mmCIF file of C-alpha atoms and ligand atoms in Angstrom:
data_model
loop_
_atom_site.group_PDB
_atom_site.id
_atom_site.type_symbol
_atom_site.label_atom_id
_atom_site.label_comp_id
_atom_site.label_asym_id
_atom_site.label_seq_id
_atom_site.Cartn_x
_atom_site.Cartn_y
_atom_site.Cartn_z
ATOM 1 C CA MET A 1 -0.347 -0.234 -0.300
ATOM 2 C CA SER A 2 1.808 3.813 -0.607
ATOM 3 C CA SER A 3 1.869 5.965 1.951
ATOM 4 C CA GLU A 4 1.679 8.403 -0.736
ATOM 5 C CA VAL A 5 -0.172 12.126 0.519
ATOM 6 C CA PRO A 6 -3.717 11.874 -1.778
ATOM 7 C CA VAL A 7 -3.420 14.941 -4.088
ATOM 8 C CA TRP A 8 -6.816 16.354 -4.942
ATOM 9 C CA ALA A 9 -7.701 18.740 -8.052
ATOM 10 C CA VAL A 10 -8.955 21.424 -6.682
ATOM 11 C CA ILE A 11 -11.003 23.459 -9.508
ATOM 12 C CA PRO A 12 -12.092 26.901 -10.003
ATOM 13 C CA ALA A 13 -14.281 27.602 -11.672
ATOM 14 C CA ALA A 14 -17.077 30.671 -10.181
ATOM 15 C CA GLY A 15 -15.832 33.217 -12.955
ATOM 16 C CA SER A 16 -18.434 34.891 -15.085
ATOM 17 C CA GLY A 17 -15.804 34.815 -18.267
ATOM 18 C CA SER A 18 -16.509 38.567 -18.932
ATOM 19 C CA ARG A 19 -13.366 39.289 -21.376
ATOM 20 C CA MET A 20 -14.945 35.989 -23.576
ATOM 21 C CA ARG A 21 -18.096 37.430 -24.279
ATOM 22 C CA GLN A 22 -20.087 35.166 -24.149
ATOM 23 C CA ASP A 23 -24.367 34.122 -22.849
ATOM 24 C CA LYS A 24 -22.312 31.774 -19.944
ATOM 25 C CA PRO A 25 -19.478 31.378 -18.116
ATOM 26 C CA LYS A 26 -16.103 29.580 -20.564
ATOM 27 C CA GLN A 27 -16.180 26.241 -18.506
ATOM 28 C CA TYR A 28 -19.528 25.965 -19.877
ATOM 29 C CA LEU A 29 -19.026 26.803 -23.730
ATOM 30 C CA GLU A 30 -18.478 23.434 -25.494
ATOM 31 C CA PHE A 31 -16.190 21.346 -27.692
ATOM 32 C CA GLN A 32 -16.392 17.558 -29.155
ATOM 33 C CA GLY A 33 -19.547 17.192 -27.333
ATOM 34 C CA LYS A 34 -18.737 18.473 -23.386
ATOM 35 C CA THR A 35 -18.461 21.331 -22.106
ATOM 36 C CA VAL A 36 -15.227 23.185 -21.633
ATOM 37 C CA ILE A 37 -14.961 21.948 -17.841
ATOM 38 C CA GLU A 38 -15.575 18.438 -18.499
ATOM 39 C CA HIS A 39 -13.227 17.693 -20.534
ATOM 40 C CA CYS A 40 -10.679 19.479 -17.525
ATOM 41 C CA LEU A 41 -12.407 16.432 -15.654
ATOM 42 C CA ASP A 42 -11.809 13.825 -18.125
ATOM 43 C CA ARG A 43 -8.173 14.977 -17.940
ATOM 44 C CA LEU A 44 -7.389 14.631 -14.199
ATOM 45 C CA LEU A 45 -9.448 12.354 -12.500
ATOM 46 C CA SER A 46 -8.398 9.733 -15.753
ATOM 47 C CA HIS A 47 -4.756 10.613 -14.074
ATOM 48 C CA PRO A 48 -4.634 7.664 -11.471
ATOM 49 C CA ALA A 49 -2.611 10.273 -8.948
ATOM 50 C CA ILE A 50 -5.116 11.996 -8.159
ATOM 51 C CA ASP A 51 -8.072 11.145 -5.880
ATOM 52 C CA GLY A 52 -10.326 13.539 -6.666
ATOM 53 C CA ALA A 53 -12.247 16.298 -6.929
ATOM 54 C CA VAL A 54 -12.876 20.008 -5.056
ATOM 55 C CA ILE A 55 -15.127 22.017 -7.970
ATOM 56 C CA VAL A 56 -16.113 25.226 -6.978
ATOM 57 C CA LEU A 57 -18.391 27.276 -8.378
ATOM 58 C CA HIS A 58 -19.937 29.880 -7.793
ATOM 59 C CA ALA A 59 -22.892 30.336 -5.753
ATOM 60 C CA ASP A 60 -26.124 30.867 -8.000
ATOM 61 C CA ASP A 61 -24.794 28.233 -10.772
ATOM 62 C CA PRO A 62 -27.395 28.035 -14.168
ATOM 63 C CA ILE A 63 -25.042 25.165 -15.468
ATOM 64 C CA TRP A 64 -23.458 22.523 -13.464
ATOM 65 C CA ASN A 65 -25.663 20.220 -12.070
ATOM 66 C CA GLU A 66 -27.258 19.622 -15.295
ATOM 67 C CA LEU A 67 -24.462 19.082 -16.621
ATOM 68 C CA ALA A 68 -24.481 15.226 -14.435
ATOM 69 C CA TYR A 69 -21.153 14.308 -15.207
ATOM 70 C CA HIS A 70 -19.609 11.088 -13.334
ATOM 71 C CA SER A 71 -16.738 10.086 -12.383
ATOM 72 C CA ASN A 72 -15.706 6.510 -9.710
ATOM 73 C CA LYS A 73 -13.516 9.344 -8.118
ATOM 74 C CA THR A 74 -15.272 11.818 -5.515
ATOM 75 C CA ILE A 75 -16.424 14.946 -6.313
ATOM 76 C CA PHE A 76 -17.352 17.543 -3.927
ATOM 77 C CA ILE A 77 -18.399 20.999 -4.429
ATOM 78 C CA ALA A 78 -17.560 24.789 -2.937
ATOM 79 C CA ASP A 79 -18.762 27.983 -3.066
ATOM 80 C CA GLY A 80 -16.927 31.232 -5.084
ATOM 81 C CA GLY A 81 -15.273 34.330 -4.109
ATOM 82 C CA ARG A 82 -15.742 37.878 -5.595
ATOM 83 C CA GLU A 83 -11.642 37.390 -7.521
ATOM 84 C CA ARG A 84 -10.831 33.723 -7.827
ATOM 85 C CA GLN A 85 -8.073 33.385 -4.609
ATOM 86 C CA HIS A 86 -11.377 33.750 -2.869
ATOM 87 C CA SER A 87 -12.664 30.935 -4.163
ATOM 88 C CA VAL A 88 -9.535 29.088 -4.224
ATOM 89 C CA TYR A 89 -9.564 29.005 -0.208
ATOM 90 C CA SER A 90 -13.833 28.448 -0.518
ATOM 91 C CA GLY A 91 -12.443 24.881 -2.140
ATOM 92 C CA LEU A 92 -9.155 24.493 -0.052
ATOM 93 C CA THR A 93 -11.679 24.376 3.135
ATOM 94 C CA THR A 94 -14.397 22.606 1.951
ATOM 95 C CA LEU A 95 -10.810 19.847 1.186
ATOM 96 C CA GLN A 96 -9.209 20.521 5.097
ATOM 97 C CA TYR A 97 -13.207 19.998 6.330
ATOM 98 C CA ARG A 98 -13.134 16.431 4.304
ATOM 99 C CA CYS A 99 -9.481 15.087 4.522
ATOM 100 C CA GLY A 100 -8.324 16.800 7.213
ATOM 101 C CA ASN A 101 -4.919 18.343 6.465
ATOM 102 C CA ASP A 102 -2.210 15.648 5.149
ATOM 103 C CA ALA A 103 -3.072 16.349 1.631
ATOM 104 C CA LEU A 104 -1.664 17.548 -2.002
ATOM 105 C CA ALA A 105 -3.878 20.568 -3.505
ATOM 106 C CA LEU A 106 -3.703 20.705 -7.309
ATOM 107 C CA VAL A 107 -5.603 23.787 -8.241
ATOM 108 C CA HIS A 108 -6.510 23.600 -11.858
ATOM 109 C CA ASP A 109 -8.401 26.922 -14.229
ATOM 110 C CA ALA A 110 -10.896 25.110 -15.477
ATOM 111 C CA VAL A 111 -10.617 26.417 -18.431
ATOM 112 C CA ARG A 112 -7.658 25.076 -18.948
ATOM 113 C CA PRO A 113 -9.229 22.623 -21.051
ATOM 114 C CA LEU A 114 -5.566 21.318 -22.991
ATOM 115 C CA VAL A 115 -2.818 19.659 -20.345
ATOM 116 C CA ASN A 116 -1.282 16.007 -20.751
ATOM 117 C CA HIS A 117 -0.944 13.228 -18.130
ATOM 118 C CA ASP A 118 2.703 13.561 -18.249
ATOM 119 C CA ASP A 119 3.055 17.317 -17.271
ATOM 120 C CA LEU A 120 0.530 15.920 -14.834
ATOM 121 C CA SER A 121 2.618 13.308 -12.911
ATOM 122 C CA ARG A 122 5.948 15.965 -12.958
ATOM 123 C CA VAL A 123 4.002 18.695 -11.159
ATOM 124 C CA ILE A 124 2.898 16.188 -8.243
ATOM 125 C CA ALA A 125 6.748 14.065 -8.184
ATOM 126 C CA ALA A 126 8.523 18.112 -8.029
ATOM 127 C CA ALA A 127 5.853 18.617 -5.937
ATOM 128 C CA ARG A 128 5.729 16.090 -3.580
ATOM 129 C CA ALA A 129 9.876 16.754 -3.341
ATOM 130 C CA HIS A 130 9.628 19.231 -2.454
ATOM 131 C CA THR A 131 8.721 21.600 0.445
ATOM 132 C CA ALA A 132 7.237 24.667 -1.303
ATOM 133 C CA GLY A 133 5.644 22.868 -3.910
ATOM 134 C CA ALA A 134 5.483 23.313 -7.525
ATOM 135 C CA ILE A 135 4.035 25.075 -11.441
ATOM 136 C CA LEU A 136 3.750 23.881 -14.420
ATOM 137 C CA ALA A 137 5.325 27.205 -16.208
ATOM 138 C CA ALA A 138 5.952 27.826 -20.164
ATOM 139 C CA THR A 139 9.371 29.162 -21.642
ATOM 140 C CA GLN A 140 9.323 32.687 -23.661
ATOM 141 C CA ASN A 141 10.242 32.124 -26.615
ATOM 142 C CA ASP A 142 9.687 35.909 -28.121
ATOM 143 C CA THR A 143 11.976 38.698 -27.537
ATOM 144 C CA LEU A 144 10.015 41.528 -24.703
ATOM 145 C CA LYS A 145 9.374 44.340 -24.247
ATOM 146 C CA LEU A 146 9.073 46.885 -22.044
ATOM 147 C CA GLN A 147 6.838 50.467 -23.186
ATOM 148 C CA ASN A 148 6.738 53.685 -22.711
ATOM 149 C CA ASP A 149 4.093 56.587 -21.625
ATOM 150 C CA SER A 150 4.252 57.281 -25.441
ATOM 151 C CA MET A 151 3.593 53.172 -25.861
ATOM 152 C CA GLU A 152 6.585 53.035 -27.146
ATOM 153 C CA ILE A 153 9.948 51.092 -27.034
ATOM 154 C CA ALA A 154 11.539 52.225 -23.624
ATOM 155 C CA ARG A 155 13.756 48.240 -23.515
ATOM 156 C CA THR A 156 14.267 45.443 -24.213
ATOM 157 C CA VAL A 157 13.589 42.872 -21.304
ATOM 158 C CA PRO A 158 16.406 39.438 -21.712
ATOM 159 C CA ARG A 159 13.826 36.808 -21.500
ATOM 160 C CA GLU A 160 16.711 34.432 -20.057
ATOM 161 C CA GLY A 161 14.701 32.976 -17.120
ATOM 162 C CA LEU A 162 11.252 34.416 -17.674
ATOM 163 C CA TRP A 163 8.300 31.894 -17.504
ATOM 164 C CA ARG A 164 4.836 32.447 -18.084
ATOM 165 C CA ALA A 165 3.323 30.551 -14.483
ATOM 166 C CA LEU A 166 0.601 27.582 -16.420
ATOM 167 C CA THR A 167 -1.539 25.132 -13.497
ATOM 168 C CA PRO A 168 -1.861 22.911 -12.102
ATOM 169 C CA GLN A 169 -0.447 24.544 -9.215
ATOM 170 C CA VAL A 170 0.698 22.117 -6.289
ATOM 171 C CA PHE A 171 1.009 22.215 -2.985
ATOM 172 C CA HIS A 172 0.480 20.918 0.664
ATOM 173 C CA LEU A 173 -2.489 21.880 1.984
ATOM 174 C CA GLN A 174 -1.499 23.824 4.532
ATOM 175 C CA VAL A 175 1.378 26.154 3.367
ATOM 176 C CA LEU A 176 -1.372 27.185 0.509
ATOM 177 C CA LEU A 177 -3.904 28.203 2.460
ATOM 178 C CA ASN A 178 -2.098 30.020 5.179
ATOM 179 C CA ALA A 179 -0.495 31.800 2.414
ATOM 180 C CA LEU A 180 -3.576 32.783 0.919
ATOM 181 C CA ARG A 181 -5.842 33.374 3.683
ATOM 182 C CA ARG A 182 -3.499 36.221 4.858
ATOM 183 C CA ILE A 183 -2.775 37.589 0.835
ATOM 184 C CA ILE A 184 -6.931 38.050 1.824
ATOM 185 C CA ASP A 185 -7.112 38.836 5.227
ATOM 186 C CA ASP A 186 -4.087 41.758 3.941
ATOM 187 C CA ASP A 187 -5.872 42.329 0.501
ATOM 188 C CA ILE A 188 -3.008 41.439 -1.597
ATOM 189 C CA ALA A 189 -4.178 41.629 -5.609
ATOM 190 C CA ILE A 190 -2.831 37.967 -6.753
ATOM 191 C CA THR A 191 -2.667 36.649 -10.312
ATOM 192 C CA ASP A 192 -2.407 32.890 -9.116
ATOM 193 C CA ASP A 193 -1.203 30.657 -5.984
ATOM 194 C CA ALA A 194 2.524 30.728 -5.922
ATOM 195 C CA GLN A 195 2.124 34.122 -5.901
ATOM 196 C CA ALA A 196 0.487 33.379 -2.365
ATOM 197 C CA VAL A 197 3.464 31.096 -1.767
ATOM 198 C CA GLU A 198 6.096 33.640 -3.112
ATOM 199 C CA LEU A 199 4.790 35.995 -0.577
ATOM 200 C CA ALA A 200 5.077 33.452 2.537
ATOM 201 C CA GLY A 201 8.399 33.479 1.887
ATOM 202 C CA TYR A 202 8.715 29.441 -0.161
ATOM 203 C CA SER A 203 10.516 29.559 -3.120
ATOM 204 C CA PRO A 204 7.866 26.090 -5.186
ATOM 205 C CA ALA A 205 9.566 24.606 -7.570
ATOM 206 C CA LEU A 206 9.446 25.473 -11.971
ATOM 207 C CA VAL A 207 8.298 22.431 -13.583
ATOM 208 C CA ALA A 208 8.724 23.200 -17.380
ATOM 209 C CA GLY A 209 5.131 22.139 -18.876
ATOM 210 C CA ASN A 210 3.958 21.702 -22.672
ATOM 211 C CA ALA A 211 2.598 24.846 -23.706
ATOM 212 C CA GLU A 212 -0.007 23.697 -24.978
ATOM 213 C CA ASN A 213 -2.088 23.832 -21.562
ATOM 214 C CA PHE A 214 -3.023 27.094 -22.245
ATOM 215 C CA LYS A 215 -5.756 29.212 -20.508
ATOM 216 C CA ILE A 216 -9.468 29.751 -23.073
ATOM 217 C CA THR A 217 -10.068 33.807 -22.420
ATOM 218 C CA THR A 218 -11.201 35.658 -25.416
ATOM 219 C CA PRO A 219 -12.918 34.544 -27.842
ATOM 220 C CA GLY A 220 -10.575 32.939 -30.731
ATOM 221 C CA ASP A 221 -9.211 31.019 -28.146
ATOM 222 C CA LEU A 222 -12.511 28.292 -28.383
ATOM 223 C CA ALA A 223 -11.407 26.947 -31.445
ATOM 224 C CA LEU A 224 -8.402 26.922 -30.223
ATOM 225 C CA ALA A 225 -8.031 24.349 -28.380
ATOM 226 C CA GLU A 226 -10.403 22.498 -30.524
ATOM 227 C CA LYS A 227 -7.571 22.244 -32.892
ATOM 228 C CA ILE A 228 -4.425 21.418 -30.182
ATOM 229 C CA TRP A 229 -7.676 19.194 -28.889
ATOM 230 C CA LEU A 230 -8.029 16.770 -32.269
ATOM 231 C CA ASN A 231 -3.821 17.093 -33.005
ATOM 232 C CA GLN A 232 -3.745 15.154 -28.934
ATOM 233 C CA ARG A 233 -5.747 13.335 -30.436
ATOM 234 C CA ASN A 234 -4.685 12.320 -33.411
ATOM 235 C CA GLN A 235 -1.189 11.682 -32.026
ATOM 236 C CA GLN A 236 -2.141 9.241 -29.187
ATOM 237 C CA ASP A 237 -4.074 6.851 -31.860
ATOM 238 C CA ASP A 238 -0.641 6.744 -33.550
ATOM 239 C CA GLU A 239 1.335 5.476 -30.355
HETATM 240 N N1 LIG B 1 -12.382 32.621 -11.083
HETATM 241 C C1 LIG B 1 -13.037 31.733 -10.082
HETATM 242 N N2 LIG B 1 -13.756 32.429 -9.442
HETATM 243 C C2 LIG B 1 -13.255 34.356 -9.570
HETATM 244 C C3 LIG B 1 -12.707 34.223 -10.557
HETATM 245 C C4 LIG B 1 -12.105 32.997 -10.973
HETATM 246 O O1 LIG B 1 -13.644 31.102 -9.486
HETATM 247 N N3 LIG B 1 -14.513 35.028 -8.274
HETATM 248 C C5 LIG B 1 -11.913 30.749 -11.961
HETATM 249 C C6 LIG B 1 -12.825 31.073 -13.816
HETATM 250 O O2 LIG B 1 -13.850 30.183 -13.026
HETATM 251 C C7 LIG B 1 -11.862 29.549 -14.192
HETATM 252 C C8 LIG B 1 -10.312 30.335 -13.363
HETATM 253 O O3 LIG B 1 -10.523 30.757 -12.345
HETATM 254 O O4 LIG B 1 -11.045 28.599 -14.098
HETATM 255 C C9 LIG B 1 -9.244 31.471 -14.003
HETATM 256 O O5 LIG B 1 -10.421 32.904 -14.090
HETATM 257 P P1 LIG B 1 -10.382 33.690 -15.965
HETATM 258 O O6 LIG B 1 -9.328 33.063 -17.055
HETATM 259 O O7 LIG B 1 -9.595 34.768 -15.240
HETATM 260 O O8 LIG B 1 -11.637 33.434 -16.186
HETATM 261 P P2 LIG B 1 -13.181 34.990 -15.903
HETATM 262 O O9 LIG B 1 -12.671 35.300 -13.961
HETATM 263 O O10 LIG B 1 -14.099 33.227 -15.542
HETATM 264 O O11 LIG B 1 -12.367 35.729 -16.563
HETATM 265 P P3 LIG B 1 -13.199 37.147 -15.946
HETATM 266 O O12 LIG B 1 -11.379 37.055 -16.194
HETATM 267 O O13 LIG B 1 -12.285 37.341 -18.440
HETATM 268 O O14 LIG B 1 -14.475 37.309 -16.008
HETATM 269 MG MG1 LIG B 2 -11.233 36.753 -14.182
#
């Protein structure tokens, strides 16, 4: 029997998707016969190292129950909050209430349906080995420019050592819970979970992840996600 701490996916899905400008939140838009959040859950819950999921929904979520999503693994539901950080915090408290403190929380946006199993395995392994946790991230390929006030180039920023933070971001439950509690108490705005952990004085590990695991954000992104998804399926069929 394995004595490793369990891994739970915590999936913030309480956003409204304002930049997507559709009649429903982007996690409920469909491609290939399934909603974006169902594609995410399929990828996460079919991974053998993931024990279950906490899905964080808006209090007035109109769609989740209608989906009747089924999995053999346990799914808990939590109530979302004003900003993403409040939603993640809510999901973590639900996880703690249900499972105690001895867990790794794998936080993954409900709108990144293209994460692959190899990246999941590697970020989970890194988080097991690293008290500060670990995140998937992608390197920069383009030259980076800093603008001045007139929208001109002020200077070129060296891209060496710069990464784009993706999700999943995986932390020991108590480390992330304590870090987010501080951020929320002090009313600090953050843009990912690692930032809370960094501000608590830790240095989470960077794990190079596939850039196909992008966040559906603006209207053209749904068609792009479908294209990548089909391509990934064809590659799998060839193996
Ligand atoms: N999210 C959440 N609770 C919030 C805000 C966001 O759970 N109060 C979730 C979103 O549902 C999404 C993830 O956090 O799965 C990433 O956020 P983002 O891409 O910003 O989604 P939205 O906030 O929905 O989109 P927008 O910012 O365009 O309104
Ligand atoms: Mg948002």
